[in-house]
GROMACS .gro file of C-alpha atoms in nm:
model
  259
    1UNK     CA    1  10.925  12.506   9.549
    2UNK     CA    2  10.564  12.545   9.317
    3UNK     CA    3  10.359  12.268   9.322
    4UNK     CA    4  10.104  12.192   9.096
    5UNK     CA    5   9.745  11.961   9.149
    6UNK     CA    6   9.570  11.829   8.901
    7UNK     CA    7   9.237  11.834   8.921
    8UNK     CA    8   9.084  11.607   8.637
    9UNK     CA    9   8.799  11.389   8.552
   10UNK     CA   10   8.774  11.109   8.329
   11UNK     CA   11   8.649  11.068   8.003
   12UNK     CA   12   8.380  10.771   8.053
   13UNK     CA   13   8.472  10.437   7.843
   14UNK     CA   14   8.730  10.639   7.678
   15UNK     CA   15   9.068  10.539   7.790
   16UNK     CA   16   9.294  10.730   7.549
   17UNK     CA   17   9.097  11.054   7.516
   18UNK     CA   18   9.120  11.027   7.881
   19UNK     CA   19   9.531  11.044   7.840
   20UNK     CA   20   9.549  11.281   7.647
   21UNK     CA   21   9.374  11.485   7.852
   22UNK     CA   22   9.596  11.438   8.145
   23UNK     CA   23   9.874  11.501   7.884
   24UNK     CA   24   9.807  11.889   7.797
   25UNK     CA   25   9.696  11.921   8.177
   26UNK     CA   26  10.078  11.840   8.237
   27UNK     CA   27  10.203  11.972   8.005
   28UNK     CA   28  10.001  12.348   8.155
   29UNK     CA   29  10.211  12.264   8.504
   30UNK     CA   30  10.553  12.312   8.324
   31UNK     CA   31  10.635  12.587   8.627
   32UNK     CA   32  10.622  12.316   8.843
   33UNK     CA   33  10.880  12.141   9.058
   34UNK     CA   34  10.612  11.883   9.180
   35UNK     CA   35  10.294  11.815   9.035
   36UNK     CA   36   9.999  11.540   9.129
   37UNK     CA   37   9.707  11.388   8.947
   38UNK     CA   38   9.434  11.199   9.153
   39UNK     CA   39   9.320  10.817   9.218
   40UNK     CA   40   9.224  10.552   8.900
   41UNK     CA   41   9.176  10.939   8.669
   42UNK     CA   42   9.268  10.691   8.366
   43UNK     CA   43   8.973  10.498   8.420
   44UNK     CA   44   8.796  10.615   8.652
   45UNK     CA   45   8.726  10.507   9.011
   46UNK     CA   46   8.427  10.373   8.972
   47UNK     CA   47   8.449  10.243   8.682
   48UNK     CA   48   8.495   9.891   8.835
   49UNK     CA   49   8.371   9.632   8.545
   50UNK     CA   50   8.684   9.759   8.343
   51UNK     CA   51   8.955   9.773   8.672
   52UNK     CA   52   9.085   9.363   8.519
   53UNK     CA   53   9.074   9.414   8.196
   54UNK     CA   54   9.186   9.820   8.181
   55UNK     CA   55   9.499   9.713   8.412
   56UNK     CA   56   9.866   9.782   8.369
   57UNK     CA   57  10.192   9.623   8.502
   58UNK     CA   58  10.460   9.910   8.607
   59UNK     CA   59  10.594   9.912   8.204
   60UNK     CA   60  10.234   9.948   8.060
   61UNK     CA   61  10.106  10.264   7.885
   62UNK     CA   62   9.970  10.495   8.180
   63UNK     CA   63  10.286  10.471   8.351
   64UNK     CA   64  10.469  10.475   8.019
   65UNK     CA   65  10.378  10.823   7.946
   66UNK     CA   66  10.371  10.985   8.325
   67UNK     CA   67  10.778  10.877   8.292
   68UNK     CA   68  10.780  11.041   7.930
   69UNK     CA   69  10.649  11.356   8.046
   70UNK     CA   70  10.795  11.357   8.376
   71UNK     CA   71  11.140  11.377   8.222
   72UNK     CA   72  11.036  11.582   7.928
   73UNK     CA   73  10.886  11.850   8.152
   74UNK     CA   74  11.242  11.830   8.379
   75UNK     CA   75  10.937  11.772   8.702
   76UNK     CA   76  10.910  11.531   8.968
   77UNK     CA   77  10.585  11.413   8.914
   78UNK     CA   78  10.288  11.162   9.147
   79UNK     CA   79  10.158  10.991   8.873
   80UNK     CA   80   9.822  10.974   9.055
   81UNK     CA   81   9.732  10.594   9.100
   82UNK     CA   82   9.596  10.314   8.823
   83UNK     CA   83   9.525   9.939   8.891
   84UNK     CA   84   9.859   9.776   8.824
   85UNK     CA   85   9.878   9.433   8.821
   86UNK     CA   86  10.113   9.195   8.862
   87UNK     CA   87  10.195   8.822   8.938
   88UNK     CA   88   9.780   8.765   8.914
   89UNK     CA   89   9.683   9.016   9.163
   90UNK     CA   90   9.507   9.338   9.086
   91UNK     CA   91   9.677   9.667   9.313
   92UNK     CA   92   9.555  10.068   9.322
   93UNK     CA   93   9.883  10.213   9.249
   94UNK     CA   94  10.074  10.522   9.247
   95UNK     CA   95  10.493  10.635   9.125
   96UNK     CA   96  10.662  10.865   9.244
   97UNK     CA   97  10.904  11.013   8.984
   98UNK     CA   98  11.219  11.215   8.932
   99UNK     CA   99  11.307  11.506   8.670
  100UNK     CA  100  11.513  11.195   8.465
  101UNK     CA  101  11.158  11.013   8.487
  102UNK     CA  102  11.309  10.690   8.720
  103UNK     CA  103  11.050  10.561   8.989
  104UNK     CA  104  11.096  10.721   9.271
  105UNK     CA  105  10.871  10.522   9.481
  106UNK     CA  106  10.569  10.312   9.448
  107UNK     CA  107  10.325  10.319   9.706
  108UNK     CA  108   9.976  10.076   9.703
  109UNK     CA  109   9.592  10.193   9.867
  110UNK     CA  110   9.694  10.030  10.196
  111UNK     CA  111   9.345  10.074  10.297
  112UNK     CA  112   9.044   9.972  10.069
  113UNK     CA  113   8.708  10.095  10.023
  114UNK     CA  114   8.384   9.902  10.060
  115UNK     CA  115   8.162  10.111  10.100
  116UNK     CA  116   7.894  10.124   9.766
  117UNK     CA  117   8.286  10.038   9.632
  118UNK     CA  118   8.399   9.710   9.469
  119UNK     CA  119   8.779   9.800   9.547
  120UNK     CA  120   8.787   9.503   9.776
  121UNK     CA  121   8.599   9.271   9.582
  122UNK     CA  122   8.864   9.304   9.317
  123UNK     CA  123   9.207   9.512   9.468
  124UNK     CA  124   9.427   9.326   9.704
  125UNK     CA  125   9.610   9.582   9.988
  126UNK     CA  126   9.969   9.732   9.979
  127UNK     CA  127  10.130   9.645  10.312
  128UNK     CA  128  10.418   9.878  10.263
  129UNK     CA  129  10.431  10.258  10.442
  130UNK     CA  130  10.574  10.540  10.139
  131UNK     CA  131  10.824  10.792  10.246
  132UNK     CA  132  11.047  10.896   9.945
  133UNK     CA  133  11.356  11.128   9.969
  134UNK     CA  134  11.349  11.413   9.691
  135UNK     CA  135  11.618  11.728   9.739
  136UNK     CA  136  11.301  11.924   9.890
  137UNK     CA  137  11.274  11.710  10.209
  138UNK     CA  138  11.075  11.351  10.303
  139UNK     CA  139  10.827  11.302  10.051
  140UNK     CA  140  10.505  11.064  10.185
  141UNK     CA  141  10.212  10.884  10.023
  142UNK     CA  142   9.820  10.798  10.092
  143UNK     CA  143   9.596  10.755   9.902
  144UNK     CA  144   9.187  10.869   9.977
  145UNK     CA  145   8.989  10.643  10.228
  146UNK     CA  146   9.339  10.653  10.362
  147UNK     CA  147   9.239  10.988  10.547
  148UNK     CA  148   9.080  10.838  10.744
  149UNK     CA  149   9.368  10.655  10.934
  150UNK     CA  150   9.541  10.866  11.160
  151UNK     CA  151   9.824  10.626  11.188
  152UNK     CA  152   9.913  10.573  10.910
  153UNK     CA  153  10.003  10.930  10.858
  154UNK     CA  154  10.169  10.888  11.188
  155UNK     CA  155  10.391  10.623  11.080
  156UNK     CA  156  10.522  10.774  10.724
  157UNK     CA  157  10.664  11.100  10.986
  158UNK     CA  158  10.815  10.819  11.201
  159UNK     CA  159  10.963  10.796  10.898
  160UNK     CA  160  11.060  11.170  10.875
  161UNK     CA  161  10.782  11.271  10.629
  162UNK     CA  162  10.796  11.613  10.605
  163UNK     CA  163  10.519  11.639  10.344
  164UNK     CA  164  10.264  11.378  10.271
  165UNK     CA  165  10.076  11.353   9.864
  166UNK     CA  166   9.725  11.188   9.861
  167UNK     CA  167   9.554  11.128   9.524
  168UNK     CA  168   9.180  11.041   9.576
  169UNK     CA  169   8.855  11.007   9.371
  170UNK     CA  170   8.609  11.125   9.684
  171UNK     CA  171   8.268  11.209   9.609
  172UNK     CA  172   7.975  11.370   9.732
  173UNK     CA  173   7.831  11.390   9.979
  174UNK     CA  174   8.116  11.363  10.223
  175UNK     CA  175   8.282  11.707  10.109
  176UNK     CA  176   8.304  11.816  10.468
  177UNK     CA  177   8.509  11.498  10.574
  178UNK     CA  178   8.754  11.511  10.312
  179UNK     CA  179   8.824  11.879  10.369
  180UNK     CA  180   8.852  11.845  10.738
  181UNK     CA  181   9.063  11.523  10.679
  182UNK     CA  182   9.309  11.738  10.421
  183UNK     CA  183   9.395  12.006  10.668
  184UNK     CA  184   9.386  11.823  11.016
  185UNK     CA  185   9.659  11.529  10.902
  186UNK     CA  186   9.847  11.842  10.807
  187UNK     CA  187   9.734  12.002  11.122
  188UNK     CA  188   9.844  11.670  11.366
  189UNK     CA  189  10.166  11.584  11.182
  190UNK     CA  190  10.305  11.931  11.114
  191UNK     CA  191  10.339  11.850  10.720
  192UNK     CA  192  10.240  12.008  10.442
  193UNK     CA  193   9.926  11.806  10.268
  194UNK     CA  194   9.927  11.803   9.856
  195UNK     CA  195   9.586  11.647   9.716
  196UNK     CA  196   9.441  11.585   9.395
  197UNK     CA  197   9.102  11.464   9.402
  198UNK     CA  198   8.908  11.344   9.130
  199UNK     CA  199   8.602  11.617   8.928
  200UNK     CA  200   8.337  11.502   8.750
  201UNK     CA  201   8.114  11.216   8.706
  202UNK     CA  202   8.202  10.893   8.634
  203UNK     CA  203   7.956  10.556   8.635
  204UNK     CA  204   7.685  10.849   8.783
  205UNK     CA  205   7.910  10.934   9.102
  206UNK     CA  206   7.988  11.348   9.144
  207UNK     CA  207   8.343  11.345   9.302
  208UNK     CA  208   8.346  11.611   9.541
  209UNK     CA  209   8.656  11.824   9.427
  210UNK     CA  210   8.847  12.063   9.607
  211UNK     CA  211   9.201  11.936   9.611
  212UNK     CA  212   9.412  12.207   9.787
  213UNK     CA  213   9.796  12.237   9.915
  214UNK     CA  214   9.753  12.258  10.351
  215UNK     CA  215  10.046  12.410  10.549
  216UNK     CA  216  10.231  12.256  10.850
  217UNK     CA  217   9.956  12.458  11.061
  218UNK     CA  218   9.666  12.330  10.873
  219UNK     CA  219   9.615  12.667  10.696
  220UNK     CA  220   9.468  12.604  10.327
  221UNK     CA  221   9.664  12.791  10.104
  222UNK     CA  222   9.561  12.725   9.804
  223UNK     CA  223   9.280  12.522   9.707
  224UNK     CA  224   8.999  12.399   9.430
  225UNK     CA  225   8.580  12.395   9.376
  226UNK     CA  226   8.406  12.099   9.180
  227UNK     CA  227   8.517  12.138   8.882
  228UNK     CA  228   8.828  12.082   8.660
  229UNK     CA  229   9.130  12.271   8.724
  230UNK     CA  230   9.503  12.295   8.782
  231UNK     CA  231   9.587  12.392   9.194
  232UNK     CA  232   9.909  12.554   9.196
  233UNK     CA  233  10.128  12.779   9.495
  234UNK     CA  234  10.464  12.811   9.621
  235UNK     CA  235  10.540  12.629   9.909
  236UNK     CA  236  10.826  12.741  10.143
  237UNK     CA  237  11.031  12.377  10.247
  238UNK     CA  238  11.153  12.563  10.532
  239UNK     CA  239  10.839  12.584  10.680
  240UNK     CA  240  10.768  12.214  10.796
  241UNK     CA  241  11.088  12.269  11.027
  242UNK     CA  242  10.974  12.623  11.181
  243UNK     CA  243  10.614  12.538  11.310
  244UNK     CA  244  10.767  12.171  11.471
  245UNK     CA  245  11.002  12.409  11.696
  246UNK     CA  246  10.780  12.737  11.728
  247UNK     CA  247  10.516  12.457  11.844
  248UNK     CA  248  10.684  12.162  11.963
  249UNK     CA  249  10.346  11.943  11.923
  250UNK     CA  250  10.500  11.653  11.753
  251UNK     CA  251  10.763  11.611  12.078
  252UNK     CA  252  10.469  11.579  12.286
  253UNK     CA  253  10.419  11.234  12.209
  254UNK     CA  254  10.379  10.866  12.457
  255UNK     CA  255  10.598  10.651  12.303
  256UNK     CA  256  10.386  10.373  12.499
  257UNK     CA  257  10.102  10.481  12.286
  258UNK     CA  258  10.212  10.354  12.021
  259UNK     CA  259  10.291   9.980  12.131
   0.00000   0.00000   0.00000
């Protein structure tokens, strides 16, 4: 299984140009089985003044383009997230698409970020833990600040997750927590974790990049610096079961702690 994480920067104030950049990057990832993009990459996470004006429905220009590209390239595509509007509310929403361009899963970010951020003032939190079935196994979805909440990832494991896909817009100076949390969430749950973080500067904030692919032992298999790039690597889906059999850490859980 070949995965590709697209570490993208926004073209400030030009959504169409950013969509074209993403399209080109996805086309460059044609040989991957699974591709993932960052969080609110089409306008930039920090562009809070554009959230409501540039929000889209599930049939909007961004998800429609992503569905077309998934179908044309025959790939599983995690769209990264976009600002979704539905019934007067706004969400930080990501989609997992099949190679036929069909929506396999929709995840709305549960843990909204309020520190030096207006996300909590504008958006509504999601309420559903999302794990999708694919031929590669079960894939759990999370977004950025979610990484700081281990109970979400453990809940995805309880739903059978073998992979975590994490789209993000994680800024400097918090690079060490980003790296640690990516690795720990994979390690403690004995899952693969594939993250796509934003690159570049958006509204004066610089993102840390460092998108990565991590195995069930917490080892970074491939990763980026803080500039735009595509992280590609091959992973073996059988490694999840092998890790859990070799070191049955999850088997030591105590049910009473979950109550």
